[in-house]
Coordinates of N, CA, C and O and ligand atoms in Angstrom, one line a residue:
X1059 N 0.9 -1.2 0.0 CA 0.0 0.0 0.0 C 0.9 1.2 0.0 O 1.8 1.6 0.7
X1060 N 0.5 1.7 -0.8 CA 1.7 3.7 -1.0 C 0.7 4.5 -0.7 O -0.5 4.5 -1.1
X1061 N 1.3 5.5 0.2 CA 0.5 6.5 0.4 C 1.1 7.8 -0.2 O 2.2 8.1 -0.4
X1062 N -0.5 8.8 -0.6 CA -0.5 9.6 -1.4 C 0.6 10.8 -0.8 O 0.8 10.9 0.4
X1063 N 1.2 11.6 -1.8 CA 2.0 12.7 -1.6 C 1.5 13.7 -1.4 O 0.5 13.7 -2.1
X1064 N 1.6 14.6 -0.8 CA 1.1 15.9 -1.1 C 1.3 16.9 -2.2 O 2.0 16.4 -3.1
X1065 N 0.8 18.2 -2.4 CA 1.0 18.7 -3.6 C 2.3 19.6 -3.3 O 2.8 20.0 -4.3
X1066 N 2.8 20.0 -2.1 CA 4.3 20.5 -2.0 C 5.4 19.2 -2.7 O 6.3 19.2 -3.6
X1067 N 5.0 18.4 -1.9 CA 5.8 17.1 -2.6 C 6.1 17.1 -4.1 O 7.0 17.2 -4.9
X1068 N 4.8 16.9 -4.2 CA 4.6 16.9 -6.3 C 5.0 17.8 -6.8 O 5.8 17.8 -7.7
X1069 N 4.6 18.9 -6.2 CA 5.7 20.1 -7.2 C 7.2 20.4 -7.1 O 7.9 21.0 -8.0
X1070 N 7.6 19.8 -5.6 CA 8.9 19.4 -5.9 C 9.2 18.6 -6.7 O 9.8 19.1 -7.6
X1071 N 9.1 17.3 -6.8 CA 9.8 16.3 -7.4 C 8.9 16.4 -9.3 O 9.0 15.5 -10.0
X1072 N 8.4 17.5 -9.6 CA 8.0 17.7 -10.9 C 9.3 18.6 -11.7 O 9.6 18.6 -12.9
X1073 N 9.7 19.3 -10.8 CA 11.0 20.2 -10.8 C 12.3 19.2 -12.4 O 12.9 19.7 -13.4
X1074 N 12.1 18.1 -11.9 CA 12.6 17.2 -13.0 C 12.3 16.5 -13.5 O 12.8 15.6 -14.1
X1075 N 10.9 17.1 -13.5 CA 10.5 16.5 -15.1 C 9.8 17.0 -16.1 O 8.6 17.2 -15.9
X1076 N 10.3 17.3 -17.1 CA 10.4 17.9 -18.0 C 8.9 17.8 -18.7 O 8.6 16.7 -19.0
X1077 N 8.3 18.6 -18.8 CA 6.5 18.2 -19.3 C 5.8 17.8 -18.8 O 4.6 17.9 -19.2
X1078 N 6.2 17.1 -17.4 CA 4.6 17.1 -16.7 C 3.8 17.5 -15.6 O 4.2 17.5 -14.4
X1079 N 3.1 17.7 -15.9 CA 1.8 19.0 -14.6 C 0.9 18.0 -13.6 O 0.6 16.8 -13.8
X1080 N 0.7 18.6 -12.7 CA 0.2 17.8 -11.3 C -1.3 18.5 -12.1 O -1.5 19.7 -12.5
X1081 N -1.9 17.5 -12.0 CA -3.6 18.2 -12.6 C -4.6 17.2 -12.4 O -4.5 16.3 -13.2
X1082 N -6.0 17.1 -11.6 CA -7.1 16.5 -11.2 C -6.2 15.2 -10.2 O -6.2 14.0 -10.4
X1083 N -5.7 15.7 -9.6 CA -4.6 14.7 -8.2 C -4.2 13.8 -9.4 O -4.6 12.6 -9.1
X1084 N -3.3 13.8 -10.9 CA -2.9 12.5 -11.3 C -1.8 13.5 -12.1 O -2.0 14.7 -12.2
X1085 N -0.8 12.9 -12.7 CA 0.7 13.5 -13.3 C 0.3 13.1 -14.5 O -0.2 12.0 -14.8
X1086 N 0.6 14.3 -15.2 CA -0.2 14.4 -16.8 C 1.0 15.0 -17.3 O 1.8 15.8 -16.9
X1087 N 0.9 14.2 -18.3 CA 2.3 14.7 -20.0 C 1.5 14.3 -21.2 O 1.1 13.2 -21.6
X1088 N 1.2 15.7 -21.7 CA 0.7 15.8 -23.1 C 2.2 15.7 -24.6 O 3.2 16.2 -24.4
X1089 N 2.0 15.1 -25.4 CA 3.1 14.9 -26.2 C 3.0 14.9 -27.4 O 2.4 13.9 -27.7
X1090 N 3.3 15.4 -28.1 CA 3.5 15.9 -30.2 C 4.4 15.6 -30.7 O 5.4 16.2 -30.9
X1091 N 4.2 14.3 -31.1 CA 5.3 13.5 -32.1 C 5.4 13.6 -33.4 O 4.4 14.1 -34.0
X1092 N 6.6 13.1 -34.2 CA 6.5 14.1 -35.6 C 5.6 13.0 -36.3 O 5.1 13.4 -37.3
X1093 N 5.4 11.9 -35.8 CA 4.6 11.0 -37.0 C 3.8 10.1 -36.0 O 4.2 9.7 -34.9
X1094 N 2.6 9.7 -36.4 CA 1.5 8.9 -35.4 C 2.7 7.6 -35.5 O 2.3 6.8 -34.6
X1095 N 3.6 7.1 -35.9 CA 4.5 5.6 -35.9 C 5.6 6.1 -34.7 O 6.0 5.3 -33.9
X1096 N 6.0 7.7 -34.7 CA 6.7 8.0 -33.3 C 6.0 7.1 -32.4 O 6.4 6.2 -31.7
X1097 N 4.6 7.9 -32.6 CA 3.6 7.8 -31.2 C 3.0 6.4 -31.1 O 2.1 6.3 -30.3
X1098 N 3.3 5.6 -31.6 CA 2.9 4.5 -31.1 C 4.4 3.7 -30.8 O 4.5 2.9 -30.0
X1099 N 5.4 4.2 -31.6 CA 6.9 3.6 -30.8 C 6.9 4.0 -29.6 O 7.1 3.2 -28.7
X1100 N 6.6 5.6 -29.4 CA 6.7 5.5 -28.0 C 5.5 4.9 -26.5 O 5.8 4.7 -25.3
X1101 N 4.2 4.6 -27.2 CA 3.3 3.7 -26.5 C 4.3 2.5 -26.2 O 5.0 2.4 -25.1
X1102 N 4.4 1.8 -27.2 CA 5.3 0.5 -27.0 C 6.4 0.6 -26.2 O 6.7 -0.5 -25.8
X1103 N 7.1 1.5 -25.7 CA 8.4 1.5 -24.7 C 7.9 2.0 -23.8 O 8.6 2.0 -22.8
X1104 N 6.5 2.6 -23.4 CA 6.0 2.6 -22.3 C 5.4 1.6 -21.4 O 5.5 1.5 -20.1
X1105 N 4.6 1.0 -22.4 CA 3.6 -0.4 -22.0 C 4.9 -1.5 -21.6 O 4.6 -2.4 -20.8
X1106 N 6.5 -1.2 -22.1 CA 7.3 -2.0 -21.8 C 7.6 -2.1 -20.0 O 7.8 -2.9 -19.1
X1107 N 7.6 -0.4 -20.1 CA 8.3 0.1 -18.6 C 6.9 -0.1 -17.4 O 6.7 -0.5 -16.2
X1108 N 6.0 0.3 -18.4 CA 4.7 0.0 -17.1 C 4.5 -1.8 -16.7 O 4.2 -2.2 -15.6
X1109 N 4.8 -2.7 -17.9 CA 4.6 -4.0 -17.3 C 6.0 -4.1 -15.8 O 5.9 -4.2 -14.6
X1110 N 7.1 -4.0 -16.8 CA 8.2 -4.0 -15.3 C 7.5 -3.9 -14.2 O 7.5 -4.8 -13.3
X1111 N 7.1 -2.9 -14.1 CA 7.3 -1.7 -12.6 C 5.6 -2.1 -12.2 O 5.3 -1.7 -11.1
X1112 N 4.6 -2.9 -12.9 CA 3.6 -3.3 -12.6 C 2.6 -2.1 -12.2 O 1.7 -2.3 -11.4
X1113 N 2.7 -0.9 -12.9 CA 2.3 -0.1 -12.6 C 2.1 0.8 -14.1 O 3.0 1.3 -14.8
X1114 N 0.9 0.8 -14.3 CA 0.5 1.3 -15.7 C -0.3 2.8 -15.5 O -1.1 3.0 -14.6
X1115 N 0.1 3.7 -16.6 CA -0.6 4.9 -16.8 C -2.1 4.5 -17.5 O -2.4 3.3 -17.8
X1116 N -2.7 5.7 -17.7 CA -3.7 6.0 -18.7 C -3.1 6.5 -19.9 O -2.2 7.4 -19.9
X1117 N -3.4 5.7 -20.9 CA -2.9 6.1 -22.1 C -3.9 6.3 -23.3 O -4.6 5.4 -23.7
X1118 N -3.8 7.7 -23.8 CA -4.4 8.3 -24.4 C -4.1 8.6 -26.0 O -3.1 9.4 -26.2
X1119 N -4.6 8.3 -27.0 CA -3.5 8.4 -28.4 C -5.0 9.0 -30.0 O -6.1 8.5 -30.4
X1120 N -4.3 9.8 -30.2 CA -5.3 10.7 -31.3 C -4.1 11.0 -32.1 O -3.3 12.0 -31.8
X1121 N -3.9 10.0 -33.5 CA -2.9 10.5 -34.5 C -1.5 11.1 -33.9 O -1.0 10.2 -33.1
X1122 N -0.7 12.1 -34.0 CA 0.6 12.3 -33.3 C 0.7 12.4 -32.0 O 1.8 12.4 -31.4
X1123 N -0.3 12.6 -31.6 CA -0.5 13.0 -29.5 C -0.8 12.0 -28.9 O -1.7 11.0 -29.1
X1124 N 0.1 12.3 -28.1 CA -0.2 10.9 -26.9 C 0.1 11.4 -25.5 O 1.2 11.7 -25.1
X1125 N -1.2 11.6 -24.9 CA -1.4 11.9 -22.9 C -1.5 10.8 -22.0 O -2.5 10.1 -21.7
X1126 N -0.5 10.7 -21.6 CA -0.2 10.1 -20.4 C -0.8 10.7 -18.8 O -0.6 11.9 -18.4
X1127 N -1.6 9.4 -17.7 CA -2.0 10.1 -16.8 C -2.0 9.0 -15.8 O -2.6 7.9 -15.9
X1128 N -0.7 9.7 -14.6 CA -0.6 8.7 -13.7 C -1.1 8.7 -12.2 O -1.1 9.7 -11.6
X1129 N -1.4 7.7 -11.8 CA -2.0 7.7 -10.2 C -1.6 6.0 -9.9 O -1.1 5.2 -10.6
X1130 N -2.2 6.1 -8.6 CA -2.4 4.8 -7.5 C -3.1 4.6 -7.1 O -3.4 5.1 -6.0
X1131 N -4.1 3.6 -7.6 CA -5.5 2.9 -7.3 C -5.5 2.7 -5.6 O -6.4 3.1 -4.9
X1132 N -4.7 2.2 -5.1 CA -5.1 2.0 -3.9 C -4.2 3.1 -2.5 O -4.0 2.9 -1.3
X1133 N -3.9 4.2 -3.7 CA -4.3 5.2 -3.2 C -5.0 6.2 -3.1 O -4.8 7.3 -2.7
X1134 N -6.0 5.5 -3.5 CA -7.5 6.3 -3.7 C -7.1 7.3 -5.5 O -7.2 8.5 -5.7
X1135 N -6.7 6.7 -6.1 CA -6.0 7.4 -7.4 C -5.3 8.9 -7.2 O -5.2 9.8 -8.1
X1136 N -4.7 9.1 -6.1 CA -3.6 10.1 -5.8 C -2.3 9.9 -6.2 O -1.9 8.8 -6.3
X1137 N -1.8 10.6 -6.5 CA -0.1 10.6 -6.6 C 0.9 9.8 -5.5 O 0.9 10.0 -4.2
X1138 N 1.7 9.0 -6.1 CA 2.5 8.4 -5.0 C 3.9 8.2 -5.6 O 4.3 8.6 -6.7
X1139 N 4.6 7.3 -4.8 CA 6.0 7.8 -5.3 C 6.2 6.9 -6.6 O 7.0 7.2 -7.5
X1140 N 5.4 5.9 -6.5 CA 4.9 4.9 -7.9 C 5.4 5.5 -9.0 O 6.3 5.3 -9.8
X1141 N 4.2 6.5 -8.6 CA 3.8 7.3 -10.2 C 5.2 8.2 -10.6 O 5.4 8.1 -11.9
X1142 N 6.1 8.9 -9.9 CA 7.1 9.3 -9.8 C 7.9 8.6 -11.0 O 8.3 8.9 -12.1
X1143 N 7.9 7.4 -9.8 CA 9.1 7.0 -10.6 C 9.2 6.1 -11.9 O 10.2 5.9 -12.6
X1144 N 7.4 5.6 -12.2 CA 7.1 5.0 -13.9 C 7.6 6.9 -14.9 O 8.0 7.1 -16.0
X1145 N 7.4 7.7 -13.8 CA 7.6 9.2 -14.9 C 8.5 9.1 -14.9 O 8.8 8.4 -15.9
X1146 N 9.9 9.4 -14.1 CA 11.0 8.8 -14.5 C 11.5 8.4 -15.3 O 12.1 9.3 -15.9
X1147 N 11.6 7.2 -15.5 CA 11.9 6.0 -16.6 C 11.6 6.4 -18.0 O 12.3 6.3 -19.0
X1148 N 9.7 7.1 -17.9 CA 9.3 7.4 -18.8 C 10.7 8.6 -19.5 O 11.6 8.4 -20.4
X1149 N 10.3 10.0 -18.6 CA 11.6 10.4 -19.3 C 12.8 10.0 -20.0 O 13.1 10.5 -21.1
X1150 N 13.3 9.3 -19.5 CA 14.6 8.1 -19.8 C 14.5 7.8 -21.7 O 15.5 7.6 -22.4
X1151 N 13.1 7.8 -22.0 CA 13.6 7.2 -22.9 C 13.7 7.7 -24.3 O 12.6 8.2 -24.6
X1152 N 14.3 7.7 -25.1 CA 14.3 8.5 -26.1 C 13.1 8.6 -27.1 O 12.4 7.7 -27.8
X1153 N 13.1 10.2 -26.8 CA 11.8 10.6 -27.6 C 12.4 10.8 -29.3 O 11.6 11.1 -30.2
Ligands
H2B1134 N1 -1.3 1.0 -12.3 C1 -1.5 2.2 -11.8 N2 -1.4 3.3 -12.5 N3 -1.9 2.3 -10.5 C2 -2.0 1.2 -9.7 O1 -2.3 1.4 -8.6 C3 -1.8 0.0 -10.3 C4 -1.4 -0.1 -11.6 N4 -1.9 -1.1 -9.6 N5 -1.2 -1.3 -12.2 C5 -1.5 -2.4 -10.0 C6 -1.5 -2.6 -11.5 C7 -2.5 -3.4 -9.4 O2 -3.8 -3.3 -9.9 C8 -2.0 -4.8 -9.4 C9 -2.9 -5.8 -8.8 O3 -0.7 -4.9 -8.8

């Protein structure tokens, strides 16, 4: 069980990460790829990192854009350090 962060927390540890906003208590990254085949490369190296870490976003996809939105179910869908660190990785990987 992980317990939820607060929103001083989240805006600190958002400090490094490049694109995404604390918004309706879940970590949101909106994203503009040059071709919808980016944007499903990069689905694919996500769904990779979320099976690892057993911890999956919302994933959202309309032709070149793809929104990402993360929480913890049994943290009542709040932010936890979970979600942190699938953003993380996410960053990590080449866009
Ligand atoms: N994904 C996300 N985003 N939040 C969770 O709390 C979560 C998950 N829980 N993926 C996992 C799976 C849980 O349902 C399983 C049973 O471990």
């Amino acid at each position: 069980m992980s317990s939820p962060l607060d929103s001083q927390a989240i805006n600190a540890a958002l400090k490094g990460l490049e694109g995404w906003v604390y918004q309706d208590s879940k970590l949101f990254k909106d994203i503009e790829f040059r071709s919808f085949e980016d944007a499903i490369a990069f689905i694919n190296q996500v769904g990779l990192l979320a099976e690892k870490q057993n911890h999956h976003p919302e994933i959202y996809n309309c032709y070149r854009r793809v929104q990402l939105k993360l929480s913890t179910h049994d943290a009542g869908d709040h932010v936890t350090e979970k979600d942190l660190t699938l953003a993380r990785a996410i960053q990590l990987l080449s866009l």
